[in-house]
Amino acid sequence: MPTITKSNIAYDKRNLSDKTLLKLYYNMLKPRLIEEKMLILLRQGKVSKWFSGIGQEAISVGVTMALKPSEYILPMHRNLGVFTTREIPLHRLFAQWQGKASGFTKGRDRSFHFGTQDYNIVGMISHLGPQLGVADGIALANLLKKNGNITAVFTGEGGTSEGDFHEALNVASVWQLPVIFCIENNGYGLSTPTSEQYHCKHLADRGKGYGIESFILDGNNIIETYTKIQKLAESIRKRPRPILIEFKTFRRRGHEEASGTKYVPQELMDEWESKDPIENFRSYLYSKKILSPSTDEAYEAEIKAEIDKALESASAEPHIIPNETTELNDVFKSFDYKAYSPSKETKELRLIDAISEGLKQSMEKHKDLVIMGQDIAEYGGVFKITDGFLEAFGKDRVRNTPICESAIVETAMGLSISGIKSVVEMQFADFVTSGFNPVVNYLAKSHYRWQQEADVVIRMPCGGGVAAGPFHSQTNEAWFTKTPGLKVVYPAFPSDAKGLLATAINDPNPVLFFEHKALYRSIRQEVPTDYFTIPFGEAALLKEGTAVTIITYGAGVHWALDTLDKNPDISADVLDLRTLQPLDKAAIFNSVKKTGRAIILQEDSLFGGIASDISAMLMEECFEYLDAPVKRVASMETPIPFIGHLEEQYMAKGKFEGCLRELLNY
Ligand SMILES: Cc1ncc(C[n+]2csc(CCOP(=O)(O)OP(=O)(O)O)c2C)c(N)n1
Ligand SMILES: [Mg+2]
């Protein structure tokens, strides 16, 4: 550490007690000493990667000390001080960095990529920006629970260029969420200087554009940071609203230790070394006789002893022994499926009405279930599924959202972290691309990474046959069936849709719930009137035959049934998969073993779809039973076109009958 004899930072201790000042100092000293130790371990090859927060400790410590322990903090990769100030036992931190079992991710994720409900900390995913939207969700939960808590979230200045930043600030402002957005402007994002990152004077100025109060703070001044955040925290606990803070600071080491700092001018390094937050505060405390050299030495000795002991215990811990079952079991949170039987009383409903009724009954059953989506409140959603919900459940639970798919999926994640279930309506399944990152990286991976469930259902109005062109017609389930950690449901009938939606909402894991638009108003069925559930992973055998097994889902089910109606001579098993993840492999194999022929029909284009995987499974599991090669029928390898006759040509529907005949004649 540099030795600074006269403080270069102007401190104003106001009415802070000596005890508080010493605590601020101690809490900054701890992450610094840990880091100094890490740098040694790194040189010895005992740590693989290290993101240094040296010189930025005042921000982590000041913010954390200003919040109550019950208030969530969402730190980034340079915020060791958040973790240590929340007093996470050091041996657990070291174990985390060494990938040991007493860390927080069972060796599944590195460095600061973890959260812990025990300390109300939600760590980052590598993608940086999503943290900000997750903070929105936690803040929304606080608002809905009226618990008076606020939340704080960090980002670097580089992260502010991501769409997530803009979406999260906008949503927080529109909903007046009690969250403090903390930008640590440390001059660089990896090697990119601020001049190549943004083109405005201060990032704090962006607050104005979102209708958010913002402040610029000296991020190296611990007293300024702590007192200002404390004051703002008090204020927004009483009058909830978002606040944007730009901390001016500097990254004194490389992006990560191996990458060096050749691109950073020496003058800048020198200037910021002279503004070291700990050295300056120390010399201030010395000058005011608040801290004596002997107490200072005692602090250092105490922390170093704590580090050494923790390091010893983490290093002595054996490495995790890989076990496939353990890994697979942790992808999803275990779900104790509870069967609610369908009532005898039924009513004829269209698919759309059944989904609406099912959603409504789940809103009644789960009193804090929140639904979010564009135009879903007063307008009732573009398909009118949530018509009347606002009147029944109120604006808190039926939430119109800005056009911010990423931030809303992230908000749903934040709600789940706070124990609140949510359903997000994508206006069209196609638009999930704008929220793709949080779906496949945040929702899908959280339970595996740190045992945090993502209790979120995303409703996906999908599918073609409606002359709506490439961006309102896709059936994009394969983007998700490929991602471990997501459940994928795709009903073809009103009754299934109602029962499966109830299960999707009860299931604490993330579920993509596909609703085919062309079936919404064309398919009717008698549907049990009361609340009921249908288990995941059970295909429906709709027709029984001997010559062939037709495996399909969604609109494909109706195409297959229509084809068989027209061809009564064909004796086929028809399997409606109903859920694609989990997949009812047993039903598929049993049927194909019986018939000896399999045809798989999907609406999506062929390559990489679910049909290909089922085909591969059949080759592996049922080869000896097959009398013909497995046949896949899918739509053309083009985007889905708009005009009717082009769309018809594109669709698998038109090809199915011919392919089925061909297979039977093989
Ligand atoms: C979406 C995404 N793009 C790129 C990266 C690679 N990356 C990791 S950290 C980083 C720089 C971040 O800069 P900043 O937000 O200023 O934080 P700092 O490291 O300076 O604290 C980059 C480019 C990433 N992790 N995620
Ligand atoms: Mg930066």
XYZ file of C-alpha atoms and ligand atoms in Angstrom:
693
model
C 0.000 0.000 0.000
C 1.224 3.525 -0.667
C 1.979 5.545 2.442
C 0.193 8.841 2.516
C 1.118 11.065 5.408
C -1.255 13.917 4.674
C -4.701 13.143 3.355
C -5.369 14.201 -0.242
C -9.096 13.726 0.235
C -11.166 16.337 2.033
C -13.170 14.491 4.678
C -16.039 15.976 6.625
C -16.950 13.604 9.415
C -20.123 15.470 10.318
C -21.781 13.755 13.257
C -20.306 10.316 12.635
C -19.074 8.653 15.805
C -15.493 7.488 16.134
C -16.832 3.977 16.334
C -18.512 4.311 12.927
C -15.419 5.900 11.408
C -13.263 3.062 12.666
C -15.743 0.506 11.376
C -15.644 2.135 7.941
C -11.876 1.951 8.018
C -11.753 -1.639 9.239
C -14.276 -2.726 6.618
C -12.151 -1.194 3.850
C -8.940 -2.633 5.208
C -10.286 -6.176 5.151
C -10.955 -6.515 1.394
C -7.641 -4.741 0.697
C -5.685 -7.231 2.773
C -7.560 -10.145 1.243
C -6.707 -8.842 -2.199
C -3.067 -8.402 -1.336
C -3.049 -12.029 -0.259
C -4.835 -13.054 -3.455
C -2.167 -11.382 -5.552
C 0.456 -13.503 -3.839
C -1.592 -16.665 -4.338
C -2.073 -15.742 -7.965
C 1.658 -15.461 -8.476
C 2.026 -18.866 -6.850
C -0.557 -20.270 -9.266
C -2.989 -21.061 -6.436
C -5.799 -18.891 -7.829
C -6.754 -18.936 -11.493
C -8.328 -15.543 -12.035
C -8.704 -12.379 -10.018
C -10.626 -9.181 -10.652
C -9.157 -6.525 -8.441
C -11.174 -3.853 -6.698
C -8.083 -2.234 -5.176
C -8.749 1.484 -4.921
C -12.516 1.070 -5.148
C -13.170 -0.237 -1.639
C -14.885 2.890 -0.364
C -17.792 2.312 -2.728
C -18.538 -1.285 -1.748
C -18.061 -0.609 1.939
C -19.850 2.739 2.046
C -22.916 1.415 0.224
C -23.099 -1.826 2.187
C -22.785 -0.086 5.537
C -25.497 2.370 4.554
C -27.982 -0.415 3.898
C -29.697 -2.630 6.452
C -28.545 -6.266 6.503
C -32.051 -7.287 5.413
C -31.746 -5.209 2.235
C -30.490 -6.941 -0.890
C -27.297 -5.838 -2.572
C -26.367 -6.897 -6.111
C -22.602 -6.550 -6.498
C -20.267 -6.956 -9.466
C -16.795 -8.383 -9.891
C -14.929 -5.575 -8.065
C -17.103 -5.500 -4.965
C -15.332 -7.824 -2.561
C -16.065 -5.205 0.110
C -19.788 -5.958 -0.164
C -19.198 -9.597 0.688
C -16.787 -8.923 3.531
C -18.856 -6.100 5.025
C -21.834 -8.459 5.125
C -19.474 -10.677 7.127
C -19.500 -13.750 4.991
C -17.069 -16.166 6.652
C -13.798 -15.867 4.765
C -13.265 -19.598 4.495
C -16.468 -19.785 2.451
C -15.216 -17.068 0.105
C -11.886 -18.810 -0.344
C -13.660 -22.122 -0.865
C -15.830 -20.442 -3.507
C -12.766 -19.172 -5.372
C -11.159 -22.601 -5.170
C -14.323 -24.337 -6.378
C -14.755 -26.236 -3.117
C -18.009 -27.541 -1.632
C -18.231 -25.052 1.218
C -18.241 -22.187 -1.270
C -21.527 -21.067 -2.731
C -21.744 -22.820 -6.108
C -20.435 -26.361 -5.485
C -17.628 -25.628 -7.911
C -20.057 -24.741 -10.687
C -19.314 -21.059 -11.071
C -16.287 -18.973 -10.355
C -15.230 -15.831 -8.496
C -18.123 -13.557 -7.524
C -20.707 -15.311 -9.652
C -22.929 -16.411 -6.808
C -25.624 -15.175 -4.536
C -26.538 -16.073 -1.003
C -29.926 -15.627 0.610
C -28.252 -15.902 4.021
C -26.533 -12.569 3.435
C -29.050 -10.966 1.050
C -26.477 -10.767 -1.692
C -27.242 -11.565 -5.315
C -24.071 -11.992 -7.319
C -23.640 -11.226 -10.971
C -23.818 -13.274 -14.113
C -20.951 -12.573 -16.494
C -23.175 -10.508 -18.756
C -23.041 -7.590 -16.294
C -26.204 -5.632 -17.213
C -28.855 -8.167 -16.115
C -28.068 -7.392 -12.465
C -29.777 -4.047 -12.870
C -33.095 -5.519 -13.953
C -32.942 -8.182 -11.245
C -32.588 -5.340 -8.736
C -35.813 -3.917 -10.181
C -37.567 -7.176 -9.353
C -36.276 -7.214 -5.797
C -37.273 -3.581 -5.399
C -40.715 -4.351 -6.797
C -41.096 -7.174 -4.280
C -40.185 -4.762 -1.482
C -42.759 -2.329 -2.761
C -45.471 -4.997 -3.012
C -44.639 -6.364 0.446
C -44.568 -2.810 1.801
C -41.590 -3.792 3.964
C -39.865 -0.427 3.589
C -36.689 -2.043 2.285
C -34.595 -0.671 -0.521
C -31.998 -2.372 -2.691
C -28.676 -1.350 -4.215
C -27.120 -2.630 -7.417
C -23.715 -2.041 -8.977
C -22.450 -1.684 -12.511
C -19.233 -0.511 -14.069
C -19.352 2.375 -16.522
C -18.840 -0.179 -19.294
C -21.974 -2.025 -18.264
C -24.012 1.162 -18.676
C -23.690 0.815 -22.439
C -25.727 -2.374 -22.380
C -29.420 -2.269 -23.182
C -30.152 -3.788 -19.775
C -28.992 -0.590 -18.084
C -31.411 1.570 -20.036
C -34.288 -0.848 -19.662
C -33.723 -1.307 -15.940
C -33.565 2.435 -15.254
C -36.641 3.057 -17.341
C -38.688 0.351 -15.633
C -37.509 1.495 -12.196
C -38.548 5.029 -12.983
C -41.914 4.164 -14.509
C -42.715 1.973 -11.502
C -40.944 4.214 -8.960
C -38.973 1.320 -7.508
C -36.834 1.838 -4.400
C -33.456 0.966 -5.878
C -30.108 2.730 -5.844
C -28.225 2.214 -9.105
C -24.509 2.592 -8.418
C -22.211 3.174 -11.371
C -18.563 2.683 -10.532
C -16.912 4.801 -13.171
C -13.364 3.536 -12.940
C -12.072 4.869 -16.247
C -11.899 1.604 -18.172
C -14.034 -1.290 -19.302
C -11.408 -3.948 -19.916
C -9.053 -1.878 -22.140
C -11.711 0.557 -23.366
C -11.363 4.059 -21.935
C -14.471 6.055 -21.108
C -13.974 8.189 -24.236
C -14.745 5.115 -26.322
C -17.508 3.902 -24.044
C -19.915 6.851 -23.933
C -20.213 10.346 -25.312
C -21.676 12.492 -22.586
C -20.013 14.391 -19.786
C -21.231 12.454 -16.794
C -23.103 9.173 -16.711
C -25.121 10.623 -13.850
C -26.630 13.011 -16.384
C -28.454 10.090 -17.894
C -30.727 10.015 -14.853
C -32.507 13.088 -16.139
C -33.506 11.299 -19.319
C -35.205 8.596 -17.289
C -36.772 10.923 -14.766
C -34.421 9.704 -12.049
C -32.613 11.872 -9.514
C -28.896 11.405 -9.848
C -25.723 12.360 -8.036
C -22.008 12.336 -8.648
C -19.930 11.184 -5.696
C -16.223 10.904 -5.041
C -16.035 7.128 -4.930
C -12.735 7.269 -3.076
C -14.156 9.260 -0.192
C -15.634 6.802 2.252
C -17.391 9.393 4.382
C -19.036 11.067 1.416
C -20.136 7.724 0.035
C -21.465 6.351 3.288
C -23.286 9.457 4.491
C -24.845 10.292 1.140
C -26.077 6.757 0.501
C -27.363 6.539 4.051
C -29.329 9.730 3.593
C -30.721 8.650 0.239
C -31.573 5.216 1.605
C -33.537 6.788 4.460
C -35.356 8.974 2.015
C -36.347 6.297 -0.482
C -37.431 3.917 2.280
C -40.041 6.562 3.087
C -40.750 7.707 -0.470
C -39.916 4.870 -2.835
C -38.123 5.910 -6.024
C -34.981 5.021 -7.925
C -31.746 6.985 -7.563
C -28.744 6.957 -9.883
C -25.272 7.485 -8.460
C -22.104 7.895 -10.469
C -19.091 7.167 -8.328
C -15.923 8.640 -9.802
C -13.089 6.258 -9.106
C -10.322 4.399 -10.883
C -9.334 0.855 -11.714
C -5.813 0.651 -10.375
C -4.993 -2.803 -11.644
C -5.650 -4.706 -14.858
C -9.100 -5.815 -15.928
C -8.091 -9.105 -14.421
C -4.673 -9.786 -13.063
C -3.253 -11.598 -16.077
C -4.160 -8.836 -18.536
C -1.925 -6.034 -17.283
C -2.315 -2.252 -17.557
C 0.016 -1.293 -20.422
C -2.673 0.867 -22.015
C -3.175 3.011 -18.891
C -1.062 6.211 -18.773
C 1.284 6.286 -15.775
C 0.127 9.801 -14.782
C -3.370 8.462 -14.231
C -2.046 5.618 -12.145
C -0.015 8.030 -10.042
C -2.858 10.474 -9.643
C -5.254 7.825 -8.429
C -2.702 6.155 -6.226
C -2.485 9.448 -4.400
C -6.259 9.277 -3.933
C -6.183 5.812 -2.402
C -9.355 5.499 -0.317
C -7.755 3.596 2.539
C -4.406 5.362 2.839
C -6.049 8.764 2.790
C -8.639 7.792 5.326
C -5.967 6.316 7.535
C -3.929 9.484 7.529
C -7.104 11.464 8.240
C -7.979 9.210 11.180
C -4.408 9.447 12.451
C -4.459 13.235 12.176
C -7.714 13.415 14.126
C -6.334 10.962 16.701
C -9.260 8.662 16.041
C -6.984 5.829 15.007
C -3.658 5.166 16.671
C -0.820 3.289 14.960
C -1.056 0.543 17.546
C -4.795 0.010 16.969
C -4.140 0.112 13.256
C -1.492 -2.568 13.603
C -3.822 -4.633 15.760
C -6.532 -4.386 13.089
C -4.133 -5.512 10.429
C -2.849 -8.390 12.527
C -6.369 -9.497 13.360
C -7.501 -9.465 9.721
C -4.350 -11.196 8.511
C -4.820 -13.944 11.102
C -8.422 -14.348 10.000
C -7.333 -14.587 6.355
C -4.603 -17.125 7.073
C -6.893 -19.314 9.127
C -9.682 -19.189 6.553
C -7.294 -19.885 3.718
C -5.850 -22.836 5.547
C -9.254 -24.363 6.155
C -10.432 -23.759 2.560
C -7.203 -25.178 1.139
C -7.441 -28.233 3.365
C -10.927 -28.954 2.124
C -10.899 -31.764 -0.428
C -11.874 -31.094 -4.005
C -15.392 -31.921 -5.086
C -15.747 -35.450 -6.433
C -17.776 -35.240 -9.647
C -21.044 -37.113 -9.486
C -23.354 -37.033 -12.497
C -26.517 -37.602 -10.475
C -25.747 -34.715 -8.136
C -25.130 -32.408 -11.069
C -28.280 -33.430 -12.926
C -30.420 -33.208 -9.802
C -29.450 -29.607 -9.203
C -30.445 -28.264 -12.616
C -34.018 -27.880 -11.387
C -35.393 -27.231 -7.959
C -37.234 -30.324 -6.827
C -40.945 -29.882 -7.291
C -43.455 -31.786 -5.250
C -46.206 -32.024 -7.865
C -49.622 -31.880 -6.274
C -52.471 -33.307 -8.324
C -55.719 -31.352 -8.360
C -58.278 -33.524 -10.142
C -60.503 -32.024 -12.801
C -64.096 -31.404 -11.761
C -66.956 -33.366 -13.360
C -68.579 -30.135 -14.403
C -67.269 -28.885 -17.733
C -67.844 -26.025 -20.118
C -66.995 -25.724 -23.794
C -64.055 -23.357 -24.145
C -61.751 -22.220 -26.894
C -58.009 -22.626 -26.241
C -57.757 -18.925 -25.528
C -60.574 -18.994 -22.969
C -59.097 -22.011 -21.229
C -55.747 -20.254 -20.839
C -57.457 -17.152 -19.561
C -59.561 -19.128 -17.084
C -56.553 -21.151 -15.930
C -54.491 -18.028 -15.399
C -57.310 -16.376 -13.504
C -57.764 -19.359 -11.205
C -54.026 -19.396 -10.492
C -54.200 -15.688 -9.640
C -56.933 -16.565 -7.151
C -54.988 -19.488 -5.716
C -51.622 -17.743 -5.416
C -52.497 -14.471 -3.737
C -49.186 -12.802 -4.534
C -48.726 -14.091 -8.095
C -47.841 -11.131 -10.314
C -48.397 -10.991 -14.063
C -46.448 -8.627 -16.281
C -46.575 -7.853 -19.964
C -47.131 -5.232 -22.587
C -50.715 -3.939 -22.740
C -52.042 -6.667 -20.429
C -53.868 -4.452 -17.903
C -56.578 -2.041 -19.123
C -56.236 -3.304 -22.697
C -56.410 -6.966 -21.649
C -53.436 -8.050 -23.760
C -53.302 -8.171 -27.552
C -55.133 -11.508 -27.499
C -57.415 -10.460 -24.616
C -56.272 -13.294 -22.362
C -56.061 -10.979 -19.377
C -59.231 -9.059 -20.118
C -60.885 -8.143 -16.816
C -57.862 -9.158 -14.724
C -57.076 -5.599 -13.729
C -60.525 -5.170 -12.200
C -60.261 -8.544 -10.449
C -56.706 -8.348 -9.115
C -55.611 -4.708 -9.211
C -52.763 -2.805 -10.762
C -50.095 -4.131 -8.388
C -50.540 -7.683 -9.626
C -51.534 -7.025 -13.231
C -48.721 -4.906 -14.555
C -48.442 -3.193 -17.889
C -44.788 -2.997 -18.804
C -42.761 -0.713 -21.021
C -41.310 -2.435 -24.109
C -38.401 -3.819 -22.107
C -38.369 -7.607 -22.515
C -34.938 -8.046 -20.916
C -35.672 -5.926 -17.884
C -39.033 -7.599 -17.362
C -37.590 -11.118 -17.452
C -34.916 -9.868 -15.047
C -37.599 -8.295 -12.868
C -39.350 -11.656 -12.758
C -36.062 -13.196 -11.585
C -35.807 -10.553 -8.856
C -39.364 -11.274 -7.741
C -38.486 -14.956 -7.487
C -35.424 -14.163 -5.383
C -37.845 -12.359 -3.072
C -40.217 -15.333 -3.003
C -42.853 -14.008 -5.407
C -44.105 -16.023 -8.388
C -44.688 -14.290 -11.684
C -46.006 -14.883 -15.160
C -44.569 -12.811 -17.999
C -46.576 -12.486 -21.196
C -44.462 -12.097 -24.302
C -46.709 -10.183 -26.651
C -45.539 -12.590 -29.342
C -43.136 -15.480 -28.775
C -40.906 -13.907 -31.444
C -40.129 -10.986 -29.115
C -38.490 -13.219 -26.547
C -35.291 -12.573 -28.496
C -35.199 -9.140 -26.870
C -35.170 -10.865 -23.486
C -33.208 -13.914 -24.552
C -30.136 -13.384 -22.408
C -31.881 -13.359 -19.029
C -34.014 -16.361 -20.029
C -31.180 -18.656 -21.068
C -28.518 -17.321 -18.724
C -30.257 -16.033 -15.618
C -33.478 -18.011 -15.251
C -32.078 -21.228 -16.670
C -28.825 -21.362 -14.734
C -29.546 -19.888 -11.318
C -30.641 -23.049 -9.588
C -27.713 -25.048 -10.854
C -25.276 -22.263 -9.977
C -26.398 -21.244 -6.508
C -29.617 -23.120 -5.744
C -31.746 -20.060 -6.408
C -34.951 -20.973 -8.162
C -36.396 -18.837 -10.936
C -40.097 -19.213 -10.246
C -41.195 -17.678 -13.523
C -43.575 -18.689 -16.303
C -43.140 -17.034 -19.675
C -46.228 -17.231 -21.848
C -45.347 -17.503 -25.524
C -48.092 -16.841 -28.094
C -46.481 -18.525 -31.076
C -46.915 -20.248 -34.387
C -47.847 -19.702 -37.999
C -50.807 -20.124 -40.256
C -51.960 -16.626 -39.483
C -50.280 -14.741 -42.366
C -48.240 -12.665 -39.944
C -44.769 -12.953 -41.466
C -41.303 -13.746 -40.115
C -41.621 -11.857 -36.814
C -45.085 -12.802 -35.607
C -45.280 -16.471 -36.604
C -42.294 -18.341 -35.304
C -42.523 -21.397 -33.150
C -39.216 -21.064 -31.367
C -39.387 -23.776 -28.714
C -36.131 -25.347 -29.908
C -34.186 -22.281 -28.732
C -35.179 -23.315 -25.227
C -35.393 -27.105 -25.264
C -31.676 -26.969 -25.967
C -30.948 -25.056 -22.759
C -30.661 -27.082 -19.552
C -32.626 -25.471 -16.746
C -35.765 -24.534 -18.653
C -39.021 -26.451 -18.804
C -40.937 -26.212 -22.053
C -44.676 -26.803 -22.318
C -46.638 -26.832 -25.566
C -50.289 -27.834 -25.272
C -52.576 -28.523 -28.237
C -55.975 -28.569 -26.494
C -57.881 -26.234 -24.175
C -58.070 -28.678 -21.303
C -54.376 -29.508 -21.434
C -53.517 -25.826 -21.671
C -55.522 -25.033 -18.557
C -54.168 -27.888 -16.454
C -50.589 -27.495 -17.634
C -50.597 -23.756 -17.040
C -51.666 -24.371 -13.445
C -48.763 -26.796 -13.050
C -46.335 -24.385 -14.723
C -47.255 -21.745 -12.170
C -46.994 -24.173 -9.240
C -43.613 -25.429 -10.437
C -40.850 -23.271 -8.918
C -38.699 -23.619 -12.044
C -38.682 -21.430 -15.151
C -41.268 -22.596 -17.675
C -41.694 -21.472 -21.281
C -45.380 -21.953 -21.992
C -46.176 -22.029 -25.722
C -49.647 -21.085 -26.891
C -50.361 -21.534 -30.566
C -52.127 -18.463 -31.907
C -53.824 -20.325 -34.751
C -55.364 -22.678 -32.195
C -56.506 -19.899 -29.827
C -59.892 -19.454 -31.444
C -60.159 -22.527 -33.658
C -59.924 -25.328 -31.114
C -62.754 -25.925 -28.674
C -63.251 -28.561 -26.058
C -65.214 -29.348 -22.927
C -62.935 -28.133 -20.123
C -63.363 -28.854 -16.398
C -64.581 -25.653 -14.779
C -62.608 -25.730 -11.533
C -58.900 -25.405 -10.912
C -56.964 -28.543 -11.852
C -53.428 -29.575 -12.716
C -51.800 -31.897 -15.245
C -48.317 -33.280 -14.556
C -45.381 -32.428 -16.804
C -43.615 -35.155 -18.748
C -46.702 -37.174 -19.687
C -47.568 -37.375 -23.364
C -51.189 -38.005 -24.354
C -51.933 -41.018 -26.518
C -54.765 -39.550 -28.563
C -55.370 -42.449 -30.942
C -54.253 -46.038 -30.910
C -53.241 -47.989 -33.969
C -50.794 -50.595 -35.173
C -49.016 -49.407 -38.306
C -47.190 -46.262 -37.277
C -46.539 -43.860 -34.386
C -47.119 -40.176 -35.093
C -45.255 -38.036 -32.599
C -46.119 -34.370 -32.519
C -47.251 -31.361 -30.450
C -48.968 -28.009 -30.804
C -50.633 -27.383 -34.159
C -49.007 -30.562 -35.488
C -51.401 -32.588 -33.345
C -54.366 -31.181 -35.223
C -52.709 -31.643 -38.598
C -52.069 -35.287 -37.739
C -55.611 -35.884 -36.510
C -57.078 -34.221 -39.624
C -54.867 -36.386 -41.837
C -56.040 -39.544 -40.095
C -59.671 -38.432 -40.388
C -59.181 -38.152 -44.133
C -57.378 -41.506 -44.277
C -59.345 -43.916 -42.121
C -57.348 -46.838 -43.520
C -54.234 -45.713 -41.619
C -53.958 -47.314 -38.209
C -51.753 -45.049 -36.117
C -50.795 -44.210 -32.560
C -50.918 -40.430 -32.157
C -48.766 -39.093 -29.357
C -49.269 -35.499 -28.298
C -46.095 -34.698 -26.371
C -47.689 -31.803 -24.406
C -44.394 -31.014 -22.663
C -41.061 -31.018 -24.502
C -38.925 -30.575 -21.405
C -39.457 -32.874 -19.593
C -40.079 -35.230 -22.495
C -42.082 -38.430 -22.099
C -39.483 -40.734 -23.608
C -41.169 -43.845 -22.224
C -44.414 -43.116 -24.081
C -42.473 -42.540 -27.307
C -40.413 -45.718 -27.012
C -43.370 -47.892 -25.945
C -45.452 -46.818 -28.889
C -42.680 -47.154 -31.463
C -41.701 -50.572 -30.130
C -45.314 -51.589 -30.754
C -45.807 -50.092 -34.240
C -42.265 -50.368 -35.616
C -42.603 -47.102 -37.508
C -42.215 -43.508 -36.344
C -42.948 -40.170 -37.951
C -42.267 -36.971 -36.067
C -44.099 -33.838 -37.098
C -43.026 -30.371 -36.036
C -44.094 -26.922 -37.211
C -40.647 -25.395 -36.825
C -38.107 -25.733 -39.629
C -36.235 -29.011 -39.539
C -32.618 -28.539 -38.498
C -31.950 -28.597 -34.785
C -35.582 -29.059 -33.833
C -37.073 -31.449 -31.305
C -37.915 -33.933 -34.090
C -34.225 -34.478 -34.732
C -33.526 -35.315 -31.132
C -36.470 -37.685 -30.882
C -35.321 -39.340 -34.088
C -31.840 -39.808 -32.637
C -33.267 -41.259 -29.436
C -35.330 -43.735 -31.427
C -32.252 -44.853 -33.345
C -30.454 -45.426 -30.069
C -33.260 -47.045 -28.120
C -35.567 -48.708 -30.638
C -33.391 -49.642 -33.625
C -34.198 -53.359 -33.452
C -37.905 -52.638 -33.393
C -37.953 -50.373 -36.456
C -39.328 -51.603 -39.786
C -38.452 -48.343 -41.534
C -36.180 -45.358 -41.002
C -37.575 -42.748 -38.629
C -39.142 -39.899 -40.605
C -39.043 -36.233 -39.598
C -41.513 -33.807 -41.129
C -40.946 -30.123 -40.564
C -41.315 -26.756 -42.217
C -38.928 -25.364 -44.822
C -35.446 -24.132 -43.949
C -36.414 -20.520 -44.544
C -37.800 -17.831 -42.299
C -41.578 -18.079 -42.200
C -43.098 -15.948 -44.989
C -46.141 -13.700 -44.793
C -48.434 -14.180 -47.754
C -50.850 -17.100 -47.536
C -49.708 -19.322 -50.404
C -46.025 -18.858 -49.509
C -46.744 -19.653 -45.891
C -48.697 -22.733 -46.952
C -45.737 -23.920 -48.993
C -43.436 -23.282 -46.034
C -45.518 -25.215 -43.523
C -44.944 -28.863 -42.629
C -48.689 -29.389 -42.692
C -48.889 -29.758 -46.469
C -46.107 -32.340 -46.586
C -47.300 -34.545 -43.796
C -49.782 -36.790 -45.579
C -47.336 -37.629 -48.372
C -44.535 -38.385 -45.955
C -46.804 -40.574 -43.862
C -47.853 -42.605 -46.923
C -44.233 -42.937 -47.992
C -43.251 -44.240 -44.580
C -46.107 -46.749 -44.532
C -45.113 -47.995 -47.985
C -41.437 -48.387 -47.125
C -22.332 -9.011 -22.368
C -20.867 -9.013 -22.083
N -20.016 -8.475 -22.981
C -18.693 -8.466 -22.724
C -18.183 -9.010 -21.588
C -16.681 -9.054 -21.323
N -16.360 -8.138 -20.221
C -16.332 -8.534 -18.944
S -16.067 -7.298 -17.868
C -15.886 -6.199 -19.134
C -15.595 -4.772 -18.846
C -16.593 -4.209 -17.924
O -16.324 -2.873 -17.713
P -17.061 -2.064 -16.616
O -18.512 -2.294 -16.673
O -16.604 -0.677 -16.694
O -16.593 -2.745 -15.252
P -15.110 -2.786 -14.631
O -14.518 -4.086 -15.057
O -14.375 -1.625 -15.135
O -15.320 -2.743 -13.178
C -16.070 -6.810 -20.364
C -15.977 -6.151 -21.670
C -19.110 -9.581 -20.692
N -18.722 -10.158 -19.560
N -20.427 -9.556 -20.960
Mg -15.029 0.267 -15.732
